[in-house]
Amino acid sequence: MTDPLGLPSWWSLDVLARVWELIANRLERNGIRPTGRLVVADLDRSERHALGDLLGRSVTSGRASIDLGVLDRRLSERAGVGLVEAVEQVRGQPLVDRPQRRAVRASRRQEPFRAAEQWLVDHPGAVWPWVAPWLEGLRRDGSLMRDPDPTSLLLTALDILWSRREALAEGDVNGGESGRGSSGSRATPVARTELAARTAYDAHALDADRRLSTIVLRALATRSGIELSSGAAERRALWESAGVVADSVSSTCLTWGLLGLGLRAPASAHAAASGPRWRPVHLTWWDLEAGASLQTGQDLIVCENPRVLEAIAQTGIEIGVVCTSGRPNLVVIEVLSRALAAGARMRYHGDFDWPGVAMANDAAGRFGAAPWLMGVDDYLATPGSLTLVGSAVEPSWDPELGPAMRRRGLAVHEEAMLERLIDALSE
């Protein structure tokens, strides 16, 4: 007899629904091969009778062992279909080859990284030590696989990084602690929207909410040796480490007394150059794009800490000051570049610690800023209470300073010399 669906009645579909599901699960785990044995437990009386009919033997206890190969042959002989076909008819859906599906997924997960390996072969100049840990992190957390086209996503990210290779090659992203000097060349900054349009053919492809933006930022964070933060300022700093301007108003360069800016914004121009009424001015990338240019040949002090600029402003000393506020961002770099082009005579003062020495090296090598009051005698004459930490960096301007700092083992921050700096400028 057969049921209304055309299936043999001795299959007892309703009663054996649980058994069929267990068999289906085992077949899917087996790669849809009717092999091995399946133990079914907790059979009630109706299940035992129905299972006995299916197996062609008595089932007298609540626990039965099913040989899938034997059942496959029995079904073929009595119903003309094998076990796989029978299960699919009963359940009304095809079985899934789980091992094959896992293999396909594994292959798909590896496909972006195989493509990346080939990309690196095709771009031998991309010898970046941080690429391998970045790729391994993406491989480990599977974040690429959330994208419908993970291979294209990763290759586009690599293309973006490659397009910024000159910026990535400049200096050391951890505050310059490697101590490498600059050759004076500088990669041209690029707007994030322009970079996105040029490489991904979508001006919004690197917006904060896009997956491509996150993948690229993870690379830059790995390069910097930090975890990727969700904070806007931290992400903006990562973009700037690759010479990318995230927007034209967030990053600023704190200045005092810069002359000849020629800004279109009257308030900024007046604030920057109005004789004794000078005020500190935060220049933005917007200001620079508006046509800001410096007067030729002026004297400038480049400092690291805003307190130094503030003290100079409070005393009213009429000298131009550019504050880097720590490691220079793109706006600061552009202001110093324009100062260099305008023939400014720049002096630099910063912290007596290893990152401070590295930044002084860079300011001297890139912009011609002469380290000022930063000799070994200045260091030894100033009290210090902070332990000197990090990798040593050799000062390019004073061969005795580095050994003295290592012997003393103390850092001297710029603010500790504030009174002496003001006195020297007032003379």
Tab-separated table of C-alpha atoms in Angstrom:
chain	number	residue	atom	x	y	z
A	1	MET	CA	0.000	0.000	0.000
A	2	THR	CA	1.034	3.616	-0.475
A	3	ASP	CA	-0.015	6.814	1.259
A	4	PRO	CA	-1.587	9.765	-0.584
A	5	LEU	CA	1.915	11.106	-1.370
A	6	GLY	CA	2.786	7.940	-3.229
A	7	LEU	CA	5.131	6.620	-0.527
A	8	PRO	CA	4.929	3.002	0.714
A	9	SER	CA	2.709	2.781	3.808
A	10	TRP	CA	5.184	0.539	5.633
A	11	TRP	CA	7.477	3.527	5.876
A	12	SER	CA	4.941	4.840	8.454
A	13	LEU	CA	5.816	8.460	7.838
A	14	ASP	CA	4.102	10.098	10.797
A	15	VAL	CA	5.214	7.605	13.389
A	16	LEU	CA	8.803	7.487	12.175
A	17	ALA	CA	9.270	11.222	11.604
A	18	ARG	CA	11.853	11.415	14.393
A	19	VAL	CA	13.720	8.378	13.072
A	20	TRP	CA	13.812	9.769	9.541
A	21	GLU	CA	15.273	13.021	10.845
A	22	LEU	CA	17.999	11.145	12.700
A	23	ILE	CA	18.808	9.141	9.566
A	24	ALA	CA	18.855	12.326	7.476
A	25	ASN	CA	21.241	13.982	9.926
A	26	ARG	CA	23.622	11.005	9.810
A	27	LEU	CA	23.535	10.872	6.002
A	28	GLU	CA	24.334	14.567	5.743
A	29	ARG	CA	27.279	14.152	8.115
A	30	ASN	CA	28.428	11.136	6.073
A	31	GLY	CA	28.570	13.107	2.841
A	32	ILE	CA	25.226	11.563	1.775
A	33	ARG	CA	26.610	8.011	1.859
A	34	PRO	CA	24.485	5.257	3.471
A	35	THR	CA	27.231	3.771	5.611
A	36	GLY	CA	27.750	3.113	9.321
A	37	ARG	CA	25.299	2.445	12.113
A	38	LEU	CA	22.806	4.701	13.828
A	39	VAL	CA	21.467	4.094	17.339
A	40	VAL	CA	17.952	5.347	18.058
A	41	ALA	CA	16.956	5.567	21.718
A	42	ASP	CA	13.749	6.179	23.682
A	43	LEU	CA	11.468	4.455	21.175
A	44	ASP	CA	7.829	4.213	22.247
A	45	ARG	CA	5.595	1.233	21.364
A	46	SER	CA	4.251	2.669	18.093
A	47	GLU	CA	7.762	3.679	16.972
A	48	ARG	CA	9.093	0.184	17.720
A	49	HIS	CA	6.390	-1.493	15.601
A	50	ALA	CA	6.825	0.957	12.712
A	51	LEU	CA	10.613	0.718	12.828
A	52	GLY	CA	10.363	-3.067	12.850
A	53	ASP	CA	8.330	-2.914	9.630
A	54	LEU	CA	10.901	-0.573	8.098
A	55	LEU	CA	13.838	-2.762	9.078
A	56	GLY	CA	12.120	-6.092	8.460
A	57	ARG	CA	12.854	-7.388	11.957
A	58	SER	CA	11.355	-7.134	15.411
A	59	VAL	CA	12.299	-4.215	17.625
A	60	THR	CA	11.473	-5.227	21.187
A	61	SER	CA	13.220	-2.547	23.252
A	62	GLY	CA	13.323	1.238	23.355
A	63	ARG	CA	16.757	1.260	21.778
A	64	ALA	CA	17.556	0.052	18.247
A	65	SER	CA	20.645	-0.032	16.055
A	66	ILE	CA	20.159	0.709	12.369
A	67	ASP	CA	22.711	-0.425	9.802
A	68	LEU	CA	22.342	2.223	7.108
A	69	GLY	CA	23.869	0.020	4.420
A	70	VAL	CA	21.451	-2.823	5.144
A	71	LEU	CA	18.492	-0.430	5.210
A	72	ASP	CA	19.627	1.061	1.890
A	73	ARG	CA	19.610	-2.386	0.245
A	74	ARG	CA	16.220	-3.306	1.785
A	75	LEU	CA	14.596	-0.126	0.483
A	76	SER	CA	16.105	-0.639	-2.962
A	77	GLU	CA	14.799	-4.209	-3.121
A	78	ARG	CA	11.293	-3.516	-1.749
A	79	ALA	CA	10.551	0.065	-2.891
A	80	GLY	CA	12.908	0.586	-5.789
A	81	VAL	CA	14.635	3.590	-4.163
A	82	GLY	CA	17.746	3.774	-2.038
A	83	LEU	CA	17.954	5.218	1.449
A	84	VAL	CA	19.046	8.682	0.250
A	85	GLU	CA	16.105	8.988	-2.152
A	86	ALA	CA	13.730	7.640	0.501
A	87	VAL	CA	14.828	10.234	3.070
A	88	GLU	CA	14.494	13.054	0.545
A	89	GLN	CA	10.988	11.876	-0.421
A	90	VAL	CA	9.908	11.600	3.198
A	91	ARG	CA	11.269	15.013	4.172
A	92	GLY	CA	10.329	16.718	0.913
A	93	GLN	CA	13.733	18.385	0.536
A	94	PRO	CA	17.192	17.373	-0.704
A	95	LEU	CA	19.919	16.320	1.671
A	96	VAL	CA	22.941	18.572	2.142
A	97	ASP	CA	26.441	17.202	1.793
A	98	ARG	CA	27.885	18.859	4.887
A	99	PRO	CA	31.544	17.883	4.375
A	100	GLN	CA	31.405	19.218	0.844
A	101	ARG	CA	29.696	22.388	2.000
A	102	ARG	CA	32.385	22.895	4.646
A	103	ALA	CA	35.073	22.353	2.014
A	104	VAL	CA	33.427	24.895	-0.286
A	105	ARG	CA	33.178	27.413	2.527
A	106	ALA	CA	36.786	26.816	3.545
A	107	SER	CA	37.885	27.294	-0.046
A	108	ARG	CA	35.841	30.474	-0.288
A	109	ARG	CA	37.405	31.744	2.954
A	110	GLN	CA	40.869	31.136	1.534
A	111	GLU	CA	40.161	32.634	-1.878
A	112	PRO	CA	40.712	36.293	-0.824
A	113	PHE	CA	44.014	35.399	0.809
A	114	ARG	CA	45.227	33.419	-2.190
A	115	ALA	CA	44.389	36.461	-4.290
A	116	ALA	CA	46.253	38.670	-1.798
A	117	GLU	CA	49.319	36.426	-2.004
A	118	GLN	CA	49.312	36.796	-5.781
A	119	TRP	CA	48.813	40.558	-5.429
A	120	LEU	CA	51.910	40.741	-3.234
A	121	VAL	CA	53.878	38.757	-5.811
A	122	ASP	CA	52.757	41.234	-8.474
A	123	HIS	CA	53.722	44.195	-6.235
A	124	PRO	CA	57.200	43.358	-4.919
A	125	GLY	CA	57.563	46.907	-3.625
A	126	ALA	CA	54.890	46.226	-1.003
A	127	VAL	CA	57.382	44.716	1.444
A	128	TRP	CA	55.466	45.866	4.502
A	129	PRO	CA	56.105	43.897	7.711
A	130	TRP	CA	52.609	44.622	8.985
A	131	VAL	CA	50.783	43.064	6.011
A	132	ALA	CA	51.108	39.470	7.235
A	133	PRO	CA	49.655	40.112	10.728
A	134	TRP	CA	46.906	42.259	9.186
A	135	LEU	CA	45.903	39.485	6.785
A	136	GLU	CA	46.135	36.887	9.537
A	137	GLY	CA	43.786	38.952	11.702
A	138	LEU	CA	41.269	39.134	8.860
A	139	ARG	CA	41.620	35.407	8.257
A	140	ARG	CA	41.163	34.617	11.941
A	141	ASP	CA	38.015	36.641	12.614
A	142	GLY	CA	36.313	35.998	9.282
A	143	SER	CA	35.249	39.624	8.887
A	144	LEU	CA	35.918	39.570	5.144
A	145	MET	CA	33.342	36.837	4.661
A	146	ARG	CA	30.544	39.181	5.698
A	147	ASP	CA	30.991	40.907	2.352
A	148	PRO	CA	29.311	39.486	-0.763
A	149	ASP	CA	32.622	39.750	-2.653
A	150	PRO	CA	35.431	39.342	-0.090
A	151	THR	CA	38.160	38.886	-2.706
A	152	SER	CA	37.348	42.147	-4.448
A	153	LEU	CA	37.107	43.890	-1.066
A	154	LEU	CA	40.577	42.767	0.001
A	155	LEU	CA	42.215	43.517	-3.338
A	156	THR	CA	40.698	47.004	-3.357
A	157	ALA	CA	42.043	47.589	0.157
A	158	LEU	CA	45.506	46.526	-1.024
A	159	ASP	CA	45.246	48.844	-4.029
A	160	ILE	CA	44.372	51.730	-1.722
A	161	LEU	CA	47.353	51.006	0.521
A	162	TRP	CA	49.594	50.699	-2.525
A	163	SER	CA	48.419	54.065	-3.820
A	164	ARG	CA	49.638	55.588	-0.520
A	165	ARG	CA	52.959	53.733	-0.486
A	166	GLU	CA	55.031	56.934	-0.483
A	167	ALA	CA	53.220	58.220	2.590
A	168	LEU	CA	53.472	54.807	4.262
A	169	ALA	CA	57.217	54.795	3.647
A	170	GLU	CA	57.779	58.141	5.365
A	171	GLY	CA	59.052	58.019	8.935
A	172	ASP	CA	57.769	55.816	11.690
A	173	VAL	CA	54.126	55.866	12.657
A	174	ASN	CA	54.809	55.390	16.377
A	175	GLY	CA	56.016	58.909	16.933
A	176	GLY	CA	59.133	58.402	14.878
A	177	GLU	CA	60.828	56.194	17.447
A	178	SER	CA	62.906	54.506	14.817
A	179	GLY	CA	64.806	57.758	14.585
A	180	ARG	CA	65.033	57.729	10.837
A	181	GLY	CA	65.546	61.122	9.304
A	182	SER	CA	63.466	62.398	6.415
A	183	SER	CA	64.820	62.930	2.970
A	184	GLY	CA	62.741	66.065	2.714
A	185	SER	CA	60.359	64.560	0.181
A	186	ARG	CA	56.732	64.221	1.138
A	187	ALA	CA	53.848	62.295	-0.348
A	188	THR	CA	51.087	64.581	-1.556
A	189	PRO	CA	48.091	64.425	0.795
A	190	VAL	CA	44.828	63.293	-0.735
A	191	ALA	CA	41.222	63.732	0.359
A	192	ARG	CA	39.555	60.528	1.479
A	193	THR	CA	36.683	61.006	-0.975
A	194	GLU	CA	39.125	61.566	-3.831
A	195	LEU	CA	41.091	58.459	-2.863
A	196	ALA	CA	37.867	56.431	-2.733
A	197	ALA	CA	36.723	57.669	-6.125
A	198	ARG	CA	40.129	57.023	-7.671
A	199	THR	CA	40.615	53.482	-6.334
A	200	ALA	CA	37.136	52.115	-5.613
A	201	TYR	CA	35.228	54.221	-8.177
A	202	ASP	CA	32.873	55.358	-5.428
A	203	ALA	CA	33.504	58.612	-3.564
A	204	HIS	CA	31.782	57.216	-0.471
A	205	ALA	CA	33.552	53.829	-0.452
A	206	LEU	CA	35.797	54.938	2.431
A	207	ASP	CA	33.076	56.559	4.521
A	208	ALA	CA	33.151	55.580	8.179
A	209	ASP	CA	30.252	53.130	7.864
A	210	ARG	CA	31.681	51.227	4.873
A	211	ARG	CA	33.373	47.854	5.247
A	212	LEU	CA	36.234	48.869	2.951
A	213	SER	CA	37.061	51.780	5.249
A	214	THR	CA	37.258	49.454	8.247
A	215	ILE	CA	39.475	46.948	6.416
A	216	VAL	CA	41.944	49.678	5.368
A	217	LEU	CA	41.931	51.236	8.841
A	218	ARG	CA	42.673	47.825	10.346
A	219	ALA	CA	45.756	47.670	8.134
A	220	LEU	CA	46.865	51.128	9.283
A	221	ALA	CA	46.195	50.222	12.921
A	222	THR	CA	48.264	47.047	12.562
A	223	ARG	CA	51.013	49.153	10.994
A	224	SER	CA	50.865	51.454	14.027
A	225	GLY	CA	50.885	48.547	16.473
A	226	ILE	CA	47.530	49.518	17.989
A	227	GLU	CA	43.986	48.187	18.132
A	228	LEU	CA	41.493	49.834	15.816
A	229	SER	CA	39.432	52.288	17.850
A	230	SER	CA	35.866	53.367	17.204
A	231	GLY	CA	36.774	56.952	18.112
A	232	ALA	CA	36.610	59.498	15.295
A	233	ALA	CA	39.833	61.254	16.338
A	234	GLU	CA	41.819	58.017	16.473
A	235	ARG	CA	40.525	56.932	13.073
A	236	ARG	CA	41.292	60.334	11.613
A	237	ALA	CA	44.868	60.033	12.912
A	238	LEU	CA	45.204	56.649	11.202
A	239	TRP	CA	44.046	58.109	7.890
A	240	GLU	CA	46.536	60.921	8.281
A	241	SER	CA	49.344	58.413	8.918
A	242	ALA	CA	48.790	57.398	5.278
A	243	GLY	CA	48.570	60.989	4.054
A	244	VAL	CA	44.784	60.890	3.731
A	245	VAL	CA	42.699	63.919	4.758
A	246	ALA	CA	39.501	62.566	6.289
A	247	ASP	CA	37.817	65.987	6.159
A	248	SER	CA	38.884	69.597	5.806
A	249	VAL	CA	37.875	70.972	9.203
A	250	SER	CA	38.632	68.467	11.991
A	251	SER	CA	42.437	68.500	12.051
A	252	THR	CA	44.070	71.812	12.916
A	253	CYS	CA	47.449	73.450	13.261
A	254	LEU	CA	47.776	75.765	16.255
A	255	THR	CA	49.667	78.931	15.272
A	256	TRP	CA	50.662	82.329	16.595
A	257	GLY	CA	51.758	85.314	14.608
A	258	LEU	CA	52.059	83.787	11.149
A	259	LEU	CA	52.247	86.574	8.607
A	260	GLY	CA	50.869	86.910	5.119
A	261	LEU	CA	48.323	84.091	5.269
A	262	GLY	CA	46.012	85.745	2.757
A	263	LEU	CA	43.028	83.779	3.960
A	264	ARG	CA	39.616	84.412	2.487
A	265	ALA	CA	38.085	84.294	5.953
A	266	PRO	CA	38.552	87.850	7.302
A	267	ALA	CA	38.382	86.835	10.959
A	268	SER	CA	41.137	84.276	10.628
A	269	ALA	CA	43.361	86.614	8.654
A	270	HIS	CA	42.869	89.412	11.188
A	271	ALA	CA	43.489	87.056	14.104
A	272	ALA	CA	46.689	85.771	12.547
A	273	ALA	CA	48.276	89.074	11.658
A	274	SER	CA	46.897	92.125	13.420
A	275	GLY	CA	49.996	93.577	15.036
A	276	PRO	CA	50.046	93.572	18.827
A	277	ARG	CA	46.573	92.096	18.948
A	278	TRP	CA	47.697	88.737	17.561
A	279	ARG	CA	45.712	85.779	18.792
A	280	PRO	CA	46.386	82.045	18.549
A	281	VAL	CA	44.755	80.639	15.422
A	282	HIS	CA	43.817	77.057	14.593
A	283	LEU	CA	44.372	76.659	10.860
A	284	THR	CA	42.417	73.903	9.135
A	285	TRP	CA	42.878	72.138	5.841
A	286	TRP	CA	39.973	74.279	4.649
A	287	ASP	CA	42.065	77.392	5.364
A	288	LEU	CA	45.018	75.971	3.452
A	289	GLU	CA	42.882	75.095	0.465
A	290	ALA	CA	41.422	78.610	0.614
A	291	GLY	CA	44.818	79.936	-0.370
A	292	ALA	CA	46.759	80.450	2.863
A	293	SER	CA	50.378	81.346	2.149
A	294	LEU	CA	53.111	82.660	4.407
A	295	GLN	CA	55.161	85.801	4.207
A	296	THR	CA	58.664	85.114	2.941
A	297	GLY	CA	61.662	84.942	5.211
A	298	GLN	CA	59.994	85.212	8.620
A	299	ASP	CA	61.418	83.751	11.842
A	300	LEU	CA	59.396	80.872	13.263
A	301	ILE	CA	59.512	78.781	16.409
A	302	VAL	CA	58.215	75.238	16.029
A	303	CYS	CA	57.221	73.724	19.368
A	304	GLU	CA	55.662	70.453	20.420
A	305	ASN	CA	53.436	71.495	23.328
A	306	PRO	CA	50.560	74.027	23.121
A	307	ARG	CA	51.574	75.450	26.514
A	308	VAL	CA	54.734	76.849	24.933
A	309	LEU	CA	52.733	78.696	22.281
A	310	GLU	CA	50.310	79.901	24.933
A	311	ALA	CA	53.151	81.320	27.055
A	312	ILE	CA	54.630	83.128	24.049
A	313	ALA	CA	51.195	84.549	23.205
A	314	GLN	CA	50.638	85.665	26.803
A	315	THR	CA	53.909	87.599	26.804
A	316	GLY	CA	53.069	89.146	23.421
A	317	ILE	CA	56.410	88.217	21.865
A	318	GLU	CA	56.077	88.993	18.185
A	319	ILE	CA	57.465	85.897	16.570
A	320	GLY	CA	55.674	83.299	14.508
A	321	VAL	CA	54.968	80.001	16.272
A	322	VAL	CA	53.737	76.703	14.898
A	323	CYS	CA	52.747	74.066	17.454
A	324	THR	CA	52.785	70.417	16.374
A	325	SER	CA	50.701	69.302	19.394
A	326	GLY	CA	52.704	66.082	19.534
A	327	ARG	CA	53.282	64.147	16.364
A	328	PRO	CA	52.436	66.477	13.439
A	329	ASN	CA	49.193	65.865	11.600
A	330	LEU	CA	48.751	66.608	7.904
A	331	VAL	CA	47.716	70.214	8.454
A	332	VAL	CA	50.810	70.889	10.571
A	333	ILE	CA	53.010	69.223	7.962
A	334	GLU	CA	51.461	71.331	5.205
A	335	VAL	CA	51.931	74.571	7.183
A	336	LEU	CA	55.590	73.741	7.809
A	337	SER	CA	56.034	72.810	4.161
A	338	ARG	CA	54.644	76.175	3.093
A	339	ALA	CA	56.881	77.892	5.634
A	340	LEU	CA	59.886	76.088	4.162
A	341	ALA	CA	58.844	77.084	0.650
A	342	ALA	CA	58.515	80.709	1.823
A	343	GLY	CA	62.085	80.694	3.136
A	344	ALA	CA	61.162	80.786	6.816
A	345	ARG	CA	64.001	80.493	9.341
A	346	MET	CA	62.697	77.807	11.680
A	347	ARG	CA	63.898	76.759	15.113
A	348	TYR	CA	62.521	73.654	16.804
A	349	HIS	CA	62.040	72.824	20.448
A	350	GLY	CA	60.430	69.713	21.892
A	351	ASP	CA	60.634	67.113	24.627
A	352	PHE	CA	63.845	65.453	25.710
A	353	ASP	CA	62.524	61.925	25.338
A	354	TRP	CA	62.973	59.418	22.534
A	355	PRO	CA	59.799	60.296	20.586
A	356	GLY	CA	60.685	63.986	21.047
A	357	VAL	CA	64.184	63.393	19.665
A	358	ALA	CA	62.716	61.527	16.692
A	359	MET	CA	60.333	64.403	15.960
A	360	ALA	CA	63.198	66.894	16.230
A	361	ASN	CA	65.204	64.768	13.793
A	362	ASP	CA	62.278	64.812	11.393
A	363	ALA	CA	61.692	68.560	11.739
A	364	ALA	CA	65.350	69.191	11.016
A	365	GLY	CA	65.591	66.781	8.114
A	366	ARG	CA	62.271	67.532	6.478
A	367	PHE	CA	61.782	71.240	7.094
A	368	GLY	CA	65.244	72.512	7.961
A	369	ALA	CA	64.150	73.490	11.479
A	370	ALA	CA	67.256	73.884	13.640
A	371	PRO	CA	66.929	72.290	17.107
A	372	TRP	CA	66.990	75.167	19.559
A	373	LEU	CA	67.941	74.955	23.244
A	374	MET	CA	68.072	71.204	22.772
A	375	GLY	CA	71.755	70.507	23.292
A	376	VAL	CA	73.281	68.251	25.911
A	377	ASP	CA	73.926	71.208	28.267
A	378	ASP	CA	70.263	72.287	28.007
A	379	TYR	CA	69.146	68.780	28.859
A	380	LEU	CA	71.472	68.335	31.826
A	381	ALA	CA	70.659	71.783	33.227
A	382	THR	CA	66.915	71.079	33.409
A	383	PRO	CA	65.393	69.001	36.231
A	384	GLY	CA	63.649	65.821	35.157
A	385	SER	CA	61.528	63.372	37.125
A	386	LEU	CA	60.097	61.055	34.466
A	387	THR	CA	61.806	57.803	33.591
A	388	LEU	CA	63.084	57.689	30.030
A	389	VAL	CA	61.322	54.794	28.274
A	390	GLY	CA	61.226	53.311	24.784
A	391	SER	CA	63.873	52.650	22.170
A	392	ALA	CA	66.751	55.091	22.077
A	393	VAL	CA	66.962	57.520	19.149
A	394	GLU	CA	70.196	59.297	18.257
A	395	PRO	CA	69.842	63.100	17.972
A	396	SER	CA	71.125	64.197	14.581
A	397	TRP	CA	72.214	67.621	15.840
A	398	ASP	CA	74.237	66.720	18.971
A	399	PRO	CA	76.213	63.451	19.217
A	400	GLU	CA	76.660	63.892	22.973
A	401	LEU	CA	72.958	64.270	23.782
A	402	GLY	CA	71.904	60.660	23.188
A	403	PRO	CA	74.574	59.117	25.450
A	404	ALA	CA	73.804	61.721	28.149
A	405	MET	CA	70.104	60.865	28.044
A	406	ARG	CA	70.846	57.156	28.330
A	407	ARG	CA	73.171	57.720	31.295
A	408	ARG	CA	70.760	59.991	33.126
A	409	GLY	CA	67.702	57.944	32.253
A	410	LEU	CA	65.263	60.827	32.704
A	411	ALA	CA	62.896	62.550	30.290
A	412	VAL	CA	62.599	66.336	30.326
A	413	HIS	CA	59.395	67.694	28.884
A	414	GLU	CA	59.214	70.980	27.067
A	415	GLU	CA	57.143	72.718	29.742
A	416	ALA	CA	59.974	72.262	32.255
A	417	MET	CA	62.058	74.694	30.176
A	418	LEU	CA	59.265	77.208	29.645
A	419	GLU	CA	60.781	80.063	31.633
A	420	ARG	CA	64.127	79.667	29.882
A	421	LEU	CA	62.460	79.571	26.449
A	422	ILE	CA	60.573	82.812	27.127
A	423	ASP	CA	63.714	84.510	28.464
A	424	ALA	CA	65.663	83.518	25.379
A	425	LEU	CA	62.960	84.895	23.076
A	426	SER	CA	62.710	88.129	25.077
A	427	GLU	CA	66.382	88.974	24.803
